[in-house]
C-alpha cells in the first residue's frame, strides 16, 4: 500500500514501503559521491588549463569553473540528503525512510541545473564564431529556454507519484524548451564549423554527439519510475528504478558538464594555436 507522503519524490515511497537493500542503498550513495568528486576534480583541471588558451577564449574555462563549484556543492548536499533520509533497520535488514529526517529530494539537482545550464550553453558562444546569428539573440534564447526547461521540470518532478497527469504535463512543457535548446545548439555548431580546420570541425561534431547523448539521458531519468510501466507494479517502480535514475543523472552530469567543458577547451586550444598563441610562453 502506498504511504501518504504528498509530493515527495518516488525514492521516498520506495524507502517507506519495501526499503532499500544494502547493495541498492550503497550504490546510490556511491553514485552521488562520485558525482561531486568528479566535479571537484574537474574544477582543478579547468583552473590549471586556463592559460592554455588565448585570452579571448578564457571565459569558457571560467564558466566551467563556476559550473564545477556549483555542481560539486549541490551534489554534495544531495549526497548528505540521501544519507539522512534513510536509516538501516536491523530487524528488516533494509534501509527505511527516516521518520525523523528530511525527505530525499531531487530538487537539489534542479537547483544545480538552474545555475549551470545557462552557463553551459553560454560557454559555446565564447569559443565559436557566429557567422549568421546574433550573439545577444542566441544568448537570450539560451537563457530563456534553458531556465524554462529546468523550472517546469522542477515543478513536474514533485508530482511523479501524487499526480501523474501533472507530472507528464509539466514534463511535456519542459520538453518543448528542451527541443528549442537542441535546435539552437545544432544551429550554432553548424555556424561554428565555418572557417575551422578539419580537426576543429571534428571536435565540434564530437561535442554535438556528446551533447545529444547526455541531454537525452535527463528526460530518461525524469521518467525512470514509469519506463517499465505505470503504477506501483511497474518494472522500475522499485529500488532498481532508484539506482537507475541516480546512475543516469550522474552519467549525464559528468558528460554534459565535464567532458563537454574539456572538449570546448580542446577546441579553444586548436583555434588559439592556429591564431599564433603559444601557451608555453605563459607557463614559463
Coordinates of C-alpha atoms in Angstrom, one line a residue:
X1 CA 0.0 0.0 0.0
X2 CA 1.4 3.4 -1.0
X3 CA 2.1 5.6 2.0
X4 CA 0.8 9.2 2.1
X5 CA 3.9 11.3 1.5
X6 CA 2.3 14.0 -0.6
X7 CA 4.5 15.4 -3.3
X8 CA 7.6 13.5 -2.3
X9 CA 9.9 12.0 -4.9
X10 CA 9.3 8.3 -5.5
X11 CA 12.6 7.4 -3.8
X12 CA 10.9 8.2 -0.5
X13 CA 7.9 6.0 -1.4
X14 CA 10.2 3.0 -2.0
X15 CA 12.0 3.7 1.2
X16 CA 8.8 3.9 3.2
X17 CA 7.4 0.6 1.8
X18 CA 9.9 -2.0 0.6
X19 CA 13.0 -0.2 1.8
X20 CA 16.5 -0.5 0.2
X21 CA 18.8 -3.4 0.2
X22 CA 22.4 -2.8 1.3
X23 CA 23.5 -3.0 -2.3
X24 CA 21.0 -0.5 -3.6
X25 CA 21.5 1.9 -0.8
X26 CA 25.3 1.9 -1.1
X27 CA 25.2 2.1 -4.9
X28 CA 23.1 5.3 -4.8
X29 CA 25.4 6.7 -2.0
X30 CA 28.5 5.9 -4.1
X31 CA 27.0 7.4 -7.3
X32 CA 26.2 10.6 -5.5
X33 CA 29.7 10.7 -4.1
X34 CA 31.2 10.1 -7.5
X35 CA 29.2 12.9 -8.9
X36 CA 30.5 15.6 -6.6
X37 CA 34.1 14.1 -6.5
X38 CA 34.4 14.3 -10.3
X39 CA 33.1 17.9 -10.3
X40 CA 35.8 19.0 -7.7
X41 CA 38.5 17.1 -9.6
X42 CA 37.4 18.8 -12.9
X43 CA 37.5 22.2 -11.1
X44 CA 41.2 21.8 -10.6
X45 CA 41.7 20.8 -14.2
X46 CA 39.8 23.9 -15.6
X47 CA 41.8 26.2 -13.3
X48 CA 45.1 24.7 -14.3
X49 CA 44.3 24.8 -18.1
X50 CA 43.1 28.4 -18.1
X51 CA 46.3 29.7 -19.6
X52 CA 46.4 27.1 -22.3
X53 CA 44.0 29.1 -24.4
X54 CA 44.2 32.7 -25.8
X55 CA 42.7 35.3 -23.5
X56 CA 39.5 35.8 -25.6
X57 CA 38.6 32.1 -25.0
X58 CA 39.2 32.1 -21.3
X59 CA 35.6 33.0 -20.3
X60 CA 34.7 29.4 -21.4
X61 CA 37.1 28.0 -18.8
X62 CA 35.9 30.4 -16.2
X63 CA 32.3 29.4 -16.7
X64 CA 33.4 25.7 -16.4
X65 CA 35.0 26.6 -13.0
X66 CA 31.7 28.2 -11.8
X67 CA 29.8 25.2 -13.1
X68 CA 32.1 22.8 -11.2
X69 CA 31.8 24.7 -8.0
X70 CA 28.0 24.9 -8.0
X71 CA 27.6 21.3 -9.2
X72 CA 30.1 19.9 -6.6
X73 CA 28.5 21.8 -3.7
X74 CA 24.9 20.9 -4.6
X75 CA 25.7 17.3 -5.4
X76 CA 27.5 17.1 -2.1
X77 CA 24.3 18.4 -0.4
X78 CA 22.2 15.8 -2.2
X79 CA 24.6 13.1 -1.1
X80 CA 24.2 14.2 2.5
X81 CA 20.4 14.4 2.0
X82 CA 20.4 10.7 0.9
X83 CA 22.3 9.6 4.0
X84 CA 20.0 11.5 6.4
X85 CA 16.8 10.3 4.7
X86 CA 17.1 6.6 5.2
X87 CA 18.3 4.5 8.2
X88 CA 19.2 0.9 8.5
X89 CA 16.6 -1.3 10.2
X90 CA 18.5 -4.3 11.6
X91 CA 15.3 -6.3 12.1
X92 CA 14.1 -5.9 8.5
X93 CA 17.6 -5.9 7.0
X94 CA 16.9 -2.9 4.8
X95 CA 17.3 0.9 4.8
X96 CA 13.9 2.5 5.5
X97 CA 12.7 6.1 5.4
X98 CA 13.9 8.0 8.4
X99 CA 10.9 9.3 10.2
X100 CA 13.0 11.9 11.9
X101 CA 14.9 13.1 8.9
X102 CA 14.3 15.2 5.8
X103 CA 12.7 13.5 2.8
X104 CA 15.1 12.8 -0.1
X105 CA 14.7 15.4 -2.8
X106 CA 16.0 15.5 -6.4
X107 CA 15.3 19.3 -6.3
X108 CA 19.0 19.7 -5.4
X109 CA 19.8 18.7 -9.0
X110 CA 17.3 21.1 -10.4
X111 CA 18.8 24.0 -8.4
X112 CA 22.2 23.0 -9.8
X113 CA 20.9 22.9 -13.3
X114 CA 19.2 26.2 -12.9
X115 CA 22.7 27.7 -12.3
X116 CA 24.6 25.5 -14.7
X117 CA 22.5 25.0 -17.8
X118 CA 22.6 28.7 -19.0
X119 CA 26.3 28.9 -18.4
X120 CA 27.0 25.6 -20.2
X121 CA 25.1 26.9 -23.2
X122 CA 26.8 30.3 -23.0
X123 CA 30.2 28.6 -23.0
X124 CA 29.9 27.6 -26.6
X125 CA 29.4 31.2 -27.6
X126 CA 32.7 32.2 -26.2
X127 CA 34.6 29.6 -28.3
X128 CA 32.9 29.5 -31.7
X129 CA 32.4 32.4 -34.1
X130 CA 28.8 33.0 -35.2
X131 CA 28.6 33.8 -38.9
X132 CA 24.9 34.5 -39.2
X133 CA 23.2 34.6 -35.8
X134 CA 23.3 37.5 -33.3
X135 CA 25.4 36.7 -30.2
X136 CA 22.9 38.5 -27.9
X137 CA 19.9 36.9 -29.5
X138 CA 21.2 33.4 -29.2
X139 CA 22.4 34.1 -25.6
X140 CA 18.9 35.3 -24.6
X141 CA 17.2 32.4 -26.2
X142 CA 19.5 30.0 -24.5
X143 CA 18.8 31.7 -21.2
X144 CA 15.0 31.7 -21.7
X145 CA 14.6 28.1 -22.9
X146 CA 17.3 26.8 -20.5
X147 CA 15.6 28.3 -17.5
X148 CA 12.1 27.4 -18.7
X149 CA 13.1 23.8 -19.2
X150 CA 14.6 23.5 -15.7
X151 CA 11.8 25.3 -13.9
X152 CA 9.0 23.4 -15.5
X153 CA 10.8 20.1 -14.9
X154 CA 11.4 21.1 -11.3
X155 CA 7.7 21.6 -10.8
X156 CA 6.8 18.4 -12.6
X157 CA 9.1 16.1 -10.5
X158 CA 7.1 16.9 -7.4
X159 CA 4.0 15.2 -8.9
X160 CA 5.7 11.9 -10.0
X161 CA 3.7 9.9 -7.5
X162 CA 0.9 12.1 -6.3
X163 CA -0.5 13.3 -9.7
X164 CA 0.7 11.6 -12.9
X165 CA -1.3 14.0 -15.1
X166 CA 0.6 17.0 -13.7
X167 CA 3.8 15.0 -13.8
X168 CA 3.5 14.3 -17.6
X169 CA 2.0 17.7 -18.5
X170 CA 4.9 19.7 -16.8
X171 CA 7.3 17.2 -18.3
X172 CA 5.9 17.8 -21.8
X173 CA 6.2 21.6 -21.3
X174 CA 9.8 21.2 -20.2
X175 CA 10.4 19.1 -23.4
X176 CA 9.3 21.9 -25.6
X177 CA 12.0 24.1 -24.2
X178 CA 14.4 21.2 -24.3
X179 CA 14.0 20.8 -28.1
X180 CA 14.4 24.5 -28.6
X181 CA 17.7 24.4 -26.9
X182 CA 18.8 21.4 -29.1
X183 CA 17.7 23.4 -32.2
X184 CA 19.8 26.4 -31.2
X185 CA 22.8 24.3 -30.3
X186 CA 22.7 22.5 -33.6
X187 CA 22.3 25.8 -35.4
X188 CA 25.4 27.5 -33.8
X189 CA 27.5 24.4 -34.1
X190 CA 26.9 24.4 -37.9
X191 CA 27.8 28.1 -38.0
X192 CA 30.9 27.5 -35.8
X193 CA 32.3 24.9 -38.3
X194 CA 32.6 27.5 -41.0
X195 CA 36.2 28.5 -41.3
X196 CA 37.5 25.9 -39.0
X197 CA 40.2 23.4 -39.9
X198 CA 39.1 19.7 -40.2
X199 CA 40.4 18.9 -36.7
X200 CA 38.3 21.7 -35.2
X201 CA 35.2 20.5 -37.1
X202 CA 35.7 17.0 -35.8
X203 CA 35.8 18.3 -32.2
X204 CA 32.6 20.3 -32.8
X205 CA 31.0 17.2 -34.2
X206 CA 32.0 15.2 -31.1
X207 CA 30.6 18.0 -28.9
X208 CA 27.3 17.7 -30.7
X209 CA 27.2 14.0 -30.2
X210 CA 28.0 14.0 -26.5
X211 CA 25.6 16.9 -26.1
X212 CA 22.8 14.9 -27.6
X213 CA 23.6 11.7 -25.6
X214 CA 23.9 13.5 -22.3
X215 CA 20.9 15.7 -22.7
X216 CA 18.6 12.8 -23.7
X217 CA 19.6 11.0 -20.5
X218 CA 17.9 13.6 -18.4
X219 CA 14.3 13.0 -19.6
X220 CA 15.0 9.3 -19.3
X221 CA 15.9 9.8 -15.6
X222 CA 12.9 12.0 -15.1
X223 CA 10.6 9.3 -16.5
X224 CA 12.5 6.4 -14.8
X225 CA 9.8 5.3 -12.4
X226 CA 7.4 4.6 -15.3
X227 CA 9.7 3.4 -18.1
X228 CA 8.7 -0.2 -17.1
X229 CA 5.0 0.6 -16.8
X230 CA 2.7 2.9 -14.9
X231 CA 1.7 2.4 -11.3
X232 CA 3.3 0.7 -8.3
X233 CA 3.6 -2.6 -10.2
X234 CA 5.8 -1.2 -13.0
X235 CA 9.1 -2.9 -13.5
X236 CA 11.1 0.1 -12.3
X237 CA 8.9 1.4 -9.5
X238 CA 11.3 -0.1 -7.0
X239 CA 14.9 0.2 -5.8
X240 CA 16.2 -0.8 -9.3
X241 CA 14.5 2.3 -10.7
X242 CA 16.0 4.5 -8.0
X243 CA 19.5 3.2 -8.7
X244 CA 18.9 3.5 -12.4
X245 CA 17.8 7.1 -12.0
X246 CA 20.8 8.2 -10.0
X247 CA 23.1 6.4 -12.3
X248 CA 21.6 8.1 -15.3
X249 CA 21.6 11.6 -13.7
X250 CA 25.3 11.1 -12.6
X251 CA 26.4 10.0 -16.0
X252 CA 24.5 12.8 -17.7
X253 CA 26.0 15.4 -15.3
X254 CA 29.6 14.2 -15.9
X255 CA 29.2 14.1 -19.7
X256 CA 27.3 17.3 -20.1
X257 CA 29.5 19.3 -17.7
X258 CA 33.0 17.8 -17.5
X259 CA 33.5 16.1 -20.9
X260 CA 31.7 18.9 -22.7
X261 CA 33.9 21.6 -21.0
X262 CA 37.1 19.6 -21.7
X263 CA 36.2 19.3 -25.4
X264 CA 35.4 23.1 -25.6
X265 CA 38.8 23.7 -24.1
X266 CA 40.4 21.4 -26.7
X267 CA 38.7 23.3 -29.5
X268 CA 39.8 26.7 -28.0
X269 CA 43.4 25.4 -27.8
X270 CA 43.3 24.4 -31.5
X271 CA 41.9 27.8 -32.6
X272 CA 44.4 29.6 -30.3
X273 CA 47.3 27.7 -31.8
X274 CA 46.1 28.5 -35.3
X275 CA 45.9 32.2 -34.4
X276 CA 49.5 32.1 -33.2
X277 CA 49.0 31.9 -29.4
X278 CA 51.8 29.9 -27.7
X279 CA 50.8 28.9 -24.2
X280 CA 54.3 27.6 -23.3
X281 CA 55.4 31.2 -23.1
X282 CA 52.6 31.8 -20.5
X283 CA 53.8 28.8 -18.5
X284 CA 57.4 30.0 -18.4

